[in-house]
């Protein structure tokens, strides 16, 4: 059955849409807001800012996090910065330019109106964060400083040393803490959401599991907001935190929410290459390093094992500067990643395992002095040295791409509401603003745009229609069934008592997805993955070993529930990648490239959002493809050029 | 160059807050490229293979920024490397044949949950009591309206670097949380945006801190243990502000202590 996917994008000129729409939206009057309960799941940038803002507005908010404290969410690890169209540098920036860079950076696979709105509210975000006391970098005159990021020719990125995500998240967390203290927001920490409850076609609550006692509980509300992040850990090795998972959005998908563009994954070009088999995660080195670092490999593969300082200039290939002179080392992430892959695949990789390329600061240190470089990137250099035992002030860094962000996610309309009424999705968990590739410093922008400004406005339009109603009681059948299903999943995993650990299976899954659905994909490989994943999933459910019980703190059980959902999502992701017979942004199909090896889109056949509908457990057979055509009224999609 | 290390671990095991705890000894062989937490992962995989429950420990980002991880390693919070959280500590800092003792943070303000995992919610209570600037979404002025001198912004950032891991409390002989509280408070007290609530914030945060944690007697162990190397200067600044707040409040109606 085809879904009706109405984007609800308002009419009118692009620049006026959001302003006019806000006026047309129904409102909930201040004295009525306390009659509504809203559940927010997740306390990263999007969740914490949404929960705090809804609390300030006067709604009853229940916020859930599986962490011990809301402040631990993985937004905290974002390093480089946040974009905003302030044009403080007087270098020609504007809301329109940020919008254009973002939609072009996304390879014309995002929704025009959403992307424009993102650029429009970017300026308010900076105002809000500064007022909260976020210690952004300043110039000597006391004004805010900016730097450049990939895919842009202006300096519009605001930053707080190499810890921008941390500072923005703490700002949102503190606003949330204020509301918790004021009593408008109730915090449920160490609680894992394991299902969405849908009754009469509307989202009305969740089932959550207390991670310390194992007890599952029911929570009802007028609306549910998922701000639960992306699914990058489907690759096992990624720059995501260990606990990041797809369960909340996947469970919502199984309850009817369409999952859009799951094949769009961002592979970040500057991460520390893995050193061995038991490595547990990959570490990002901020894209901001590409402002001052130069990427190169030896021209002659025979030089790859040599001390880099002995390789003369003319024997080095600064391949990004050579191929993309106008953007140079600051090309968008998908392009930088693919070029690193081809350098390594063609035998030019460096390091003991020949699995990296150099990111070299020697020229900047000569030009600016070591002190300036230390002030800009000191904490990143220290982190690099701790991990690799090499001093990047003396020896070039070695970097290689790693999974970092997922542009795909639950389908949402202009209101950030999924196709299940009452179920809203914010931040990385939704699909809406970045298309097939996200520009650097735009994830923080989107999380906060959604949480502070968009969702608290649009949710009123939905809640206003519910005035005078109460959510279904937690004793209703929908809650009974959802809780029984959760309890059953827990029991089944504990009763397998097989031979291999959860991590073993997660690692095996990651190898398949990385091999066949990573930086470059082709039909044969994707088909291979589609045969291997269901087999692995079957083995998982008959062989996984989860020790301990379900009534106490059991970290293996937490992971087991998450990996079970990754096993399903992986299949849909590969299915999506197989169906999209074009290359765009981070989705690179080897069959579809230009003679220069760049991504070749097929606008005639694939200019749409692929929104998959759950059809049953045989995902490759039963998942139903729905298409939301992407209509470009303002820009004309073109072949991206960064030369 | 990767070298293999043979290690003997003595790890605190405790099934729950009301259960008896004990040290268990494990031997393992790991590459010196591994991080400390990867070494624990490795031990856990081995335990699972032998049908023994794995060691519970908190961790998440493994990049030294989320503040989830943290254990006492041979009696030192986060182990021997200065300015380094447990997840960023690598095994090359240990010699082949080392005996390593691993314990949870031990402080009355951090009740034990299981094995190496403790409850640090008291930190959230301190922030909730006043660790913010009250500005509802939408109420902010244009960002460049208030210039902040670079030195002030830098000092605020030094304080704001706190990851809330709790090493300062674990390292303190009094289990005081003064370094954490002062860092969070002084970030805001230093900035022009934070002045309106300065005295009230100071009083509320200090007094909430004292409900959970011991008193500071200037040992300075916290500064040594802090993975972000936050200096105890902020504690002096907090103490100064607290004293001022006690006098100032009588005359500043707008910043009288709540409740």
Coordinates of C-alpha atoms in Angstrom, one line a residue, chain A residues 49 52-53 56 66-74 76-79 86 88 123-124 126-144 160-161 163 166-167 170 173-181 187 189-190 212 236 239-244 275-276 278-284 375 382-389 452-453 498-504 507 545 547-549 552-556 559, chain B residues 2 4 15 30-35 37-39 41-42 44-45 47-68 81-85 88-90 92-93 113-114 117-121 123-125 127-151 153-158 160-165 180 184 187-188 191 193 197 227-228:
Chain A
X49 CA 17.3 22.0 22.7
X52 CA 14.3 22.8 26.9
X53 CA 12.4 25.0 24.4
X56 CA 10.1 27.1 28.4
X66 CA 20.0 6.1 27.8
X67 CA 23.0 8.0 29.2
X68 CA 23.6 8.7 32.9
X69 CA 23.4 12.4 32.1
X70 CA 21.9 14.3 29.1
X71 CA 25.2 15.9 28.6
X72 CA 26.9 12.7 27.3
X73 CA 25.0 12.5 24.0
X74 CA 27.3 12.2 21.0
X76 CA 29.4 16.4 22.3
X77 CA 32.1 15.0 20.2
X78 CA 31.7 17.4 17.2
X79 CA 34.9 19.3 16.9
X86 CA 26.1 36.0 9.6
X88 CA 30.6 38.9 9.9
X123 CA 21.7 33.2 12.4
X124 CA 19.3 32.9 15.4
X126 CA 24.4 31.8 17.1
X127 CA 22.5 34.6 18.9
X128 CA 20.9 32.0 21.2
X129 CA 24.1 30.2 22.0
X130 CA 26.1 33.3 22.7
X131 CA 23.4 34.5 25.1
X132 CA 23.6 31.1 26.9
X133 CA 27.3 31.6 27.5
X134 CA 28.8 29.4 24.9
X135 CA 32.4 30.5 24.8
X136 CA 32.9 30.8 21.0
X137 CA 36.3 31.9 19.8
X138 CA 36.7 35.7 19.7
X139 CA 38.9 38.1 17.9
X140 CA 41.0 40.6 20.0
X141 CA 38.3 43.2 19.6
X142 CA 35.9 40.9 21.4
X143 CA 33.8 40.0 18.3
X144 CA 33.1 36.5 17.2
X160 CA 34.9 27.0 20.3
X161 CA 38.5 25.6 20.0
X163 CA 35.2 21.4 21.1
X166 CA 30.7 20.0 23.4
X167 CA 30.1 23.7 24.1
X170 CA 26.4 21.9 27.2
X173 CA 21.9 20.8 28.4
X174 CA 22.1 23.7 30.7
X175 CA 18.9 25.2 29.3
X176 CA 17.4 21.8 29.8
X177 CA 18.7 21.6 33.4
X178 CA 17.1 24.9 34.0
X179 CA 13.7 23.6 32.9
X180 CA 14.2 20.4 34.9
X181 CA 14.7 22.5 37.9
X187 CA 14.2 13.7 33.1
X189 CA 18.1 9.0 32.5
X190 CA 19.5 5.5 31.8
X212 CA 19.8 -0.4 35.8
X236 CA 30.6 -1.3 13.6
X239 CA 33.4 7.8 14.5
X240 CA 30.1 7.5 16.4
X241 CA 30.1 6.8 20.1
X242 CA 29.8 3.1 21.1
X243 CA 26.2 3.3 22.2
X244 CA 24.8 5.2 19.1
X275 CA 45.8 0.0 13.4
X276 CA 44.5 -3.5 14.0
X278 CA 40.5 -5.4 17.8
X279 CA 40.1 -1.6 17.3
X280 CA 36.8 -0.6 18.9
X281 CA 36.1 2.7 17.1
X282 CA 37.6 5.3 14.8
X283 CA 38.6 8.8 15.8
X284 CA 37.8 11.8 13.7
X375 CA 46.4 27.6 19.4
X382 CA 47.4 16.1 21.3
X383 CA 44.6 13.6 20.7
X384 CA 46.4 12.4 17.5
X385 CA 49.6 11.9 19.4
X386 CA 47.9 10.0 22.2
X387 CA 46.4 7.5 19.8
X388 CA 49.2 7.1 17.3
X389 CA 52.3 7.9 19.4
X452 CA 15.3 25.4 19.2
X453 CA 13.3 26.9 16.3
X498 CA 24.8 -19.5 21.8
X499 CA 28.5 -19.4 21.2
X500 CA 29.6 -15.9 20.0
X501 CA 29.4 -12.5 21.7
X502 CA 27.2 -9.6 20.5
X503 CA 30.4 -7.7 19.5
X504 CA 31.5 -10.6 17.3
X507 CA 31.9 -6.7 13.8
X545 CA 25.6 -15.4 23.6
X547 CA 25.1 -13.7 29.7
X548 CA 23.4 -12.4 32.8
X549 CA 19.7 -11.7 33.3
X552 CA 19.9 -5.9 36.4
X553 CA 22.4 -3.7 34.7
X554 CA 23.4 -5.8 31.7
X555 CA 25.5 -4.0 29.1
X556 CA 25.6 -7.1 26.8
X559 CA 24.0 -4.1 22.9
Chain B
X2 CA 53.2 -2.9 17.7
X4 CA 52.4 -7.4 22.7
X15 CA 27.2 -7.3 41.2
X30 CA 47.2 -7.2 24.3
X31 CA 48.9 -5.0 21.7
X32 CA 50.4 -1.8 23.1
X33 CA 48.4 0.1 20.4
X34 CA 45.2 -0.7 22.2
X35 CA 43.5 1.8 24.4
X37 CA 39.2 0.4 27.3
X38 CA 40.0 -1.8 24.3
X39 CA 42.1 -3.8 26.7
X41 CA 36.9 -5.1 25.8
X42 CA 39.4 -7.8 25.1
X44 CA 35.5 -9.1 28.4
X45 CA 35.4 -11.0 25.2
X47 CA 35.3 -13.7 29.9
X48 CA 32.2 -14.2 27.7
X49 CA 33.9 -17.0 25.9
X50 CA 34.4 -18.7 29.3
X51 CA 30.8 -18.1 30.3
X52 CA 31.7 -15.4 32.9
X53 CA 29.8 -12.1 33.0
X54 CA 31.8 -9.3 31.5
X55 CA 33.1 -6.4 33.6
X56 CA 30.6 -3.4 33.6
X57 CA 32.2 0.0 32.9
X58 CA 30.8 3.3 31.6
X59 CA 32.2 4.6 28.3
X60 CA 30.8 6.0 25.1
X61 CA 32.6 8.4 22.8
X62 CA 36.1 7.0 23.4
X63 CA 37.5 10.3 22.3
X64 CA 38.0 11.8 25.7
X65 CA 35.1 14.3 25.5
X66 CA 31.8 12.7 26.7
X67 CA 33.1 12.1 30.2
X68 CA 31.4 8.7 30.5
X81 CA 49.1 9.9 31.7
X82 CA 48.6 13.5 32.5
X83 CA 45.6 15.3 30.9
X84 CA 44.2 12.0 29.5
X85 CA 40.9 10.4 30.1
X88 CA 42.5 8.0 25.5
X89 CA 45.1 6.2 27.6
X90 CA 47.0 3.7 25.5
X92 CA 52.0 1.6 25.5
X93 CA 52.2 3.6 28.8
X113 CA 26.1 0.7 40.3
X114 CA 28.0 -2.4 39.3
X117 CA 30.3 1.9 37.0
X118 CA 29.0 4.6 39.4
X119 CA 26.1 7.0 39.6
X120 CA 27.2 10.6 39.0
X121 CA 23.8 12.2 38.9
X123 CA 26.6 16.6 39.1
X124 CA 23.3 17.1 37.2
X125 CA 21.7 18.3 40.4
X127 CA 23.9 22.2 37.3
X128 CA 20.1 22.2 37.7
X129 CA 20.5 24.4 40.8
X130 CA 22.0 27.2 38.8
X131 CA 24.6 26.2 36.2
X132 CA 23.0 28.1 33.4
X133 CA 22.2 31.5 32.0
X134 CA 18.4 32.0 31.9
X135 CA 17.6 33.0 28.4
X136 CA 14.6 31.4 26.8
X137 CA 14.8 30.5 23.1
X138 CA 14.1 33.6 21.0
X139 CA 15.1 36.1 23.7
X140 CA 18.7 36.5 22.7
X141 CA 20.1 39.8 21.3
X142 CA 22.2 39.8 18.1
X143 CA 25.4 37.8 18.9
X144 CA 27.9 40.6 18.2
X145 CA 26.1 43.1 20.4
X146 CA 28.1 42.1 23.5
X147 CA 31.8 42.1 22.8
X148 CA 33.7 39.6 25.0
X149 CA 37.4 40.4 25.3
X150 CA 39.4 37.5 23.9
X151 CA 41.2 36.8 27.2
X153 CA 36.5 34.2 26.3
X154 CA 39.6 32.1 26.5
X155 CA 39.4 31.9 30.3
X156 CA 35.8 30.9 30.1
X157 CA 36.7 28.3 27.6
X158 CA 39.4 26.9 29.9
X160 CA 34.1 25.1 30.0
X161 CA 36.4 22.3 28.9
X162 CA 35.2 20.3 31.9
X163 CA 33.8 16.9 30.7
X164 CA 32.0 16.1 34.0
X165 CA 33.8 12.8 34.4
X180 CA 33.8 20.5 38.8
X184 CA 31.0 25.1 35.5
X187 CA 32.6 29.8 32.9
X188 CA 29.4 31.7 33.3
X191 CA 31.3 36.2 30.9
X193 CA 26.2 37.4 29.8
X197 CA 22.5 35.8 37.9
X227 CA 41.9 15.0 32.0
X228 CA 41.3 18.5 30.8

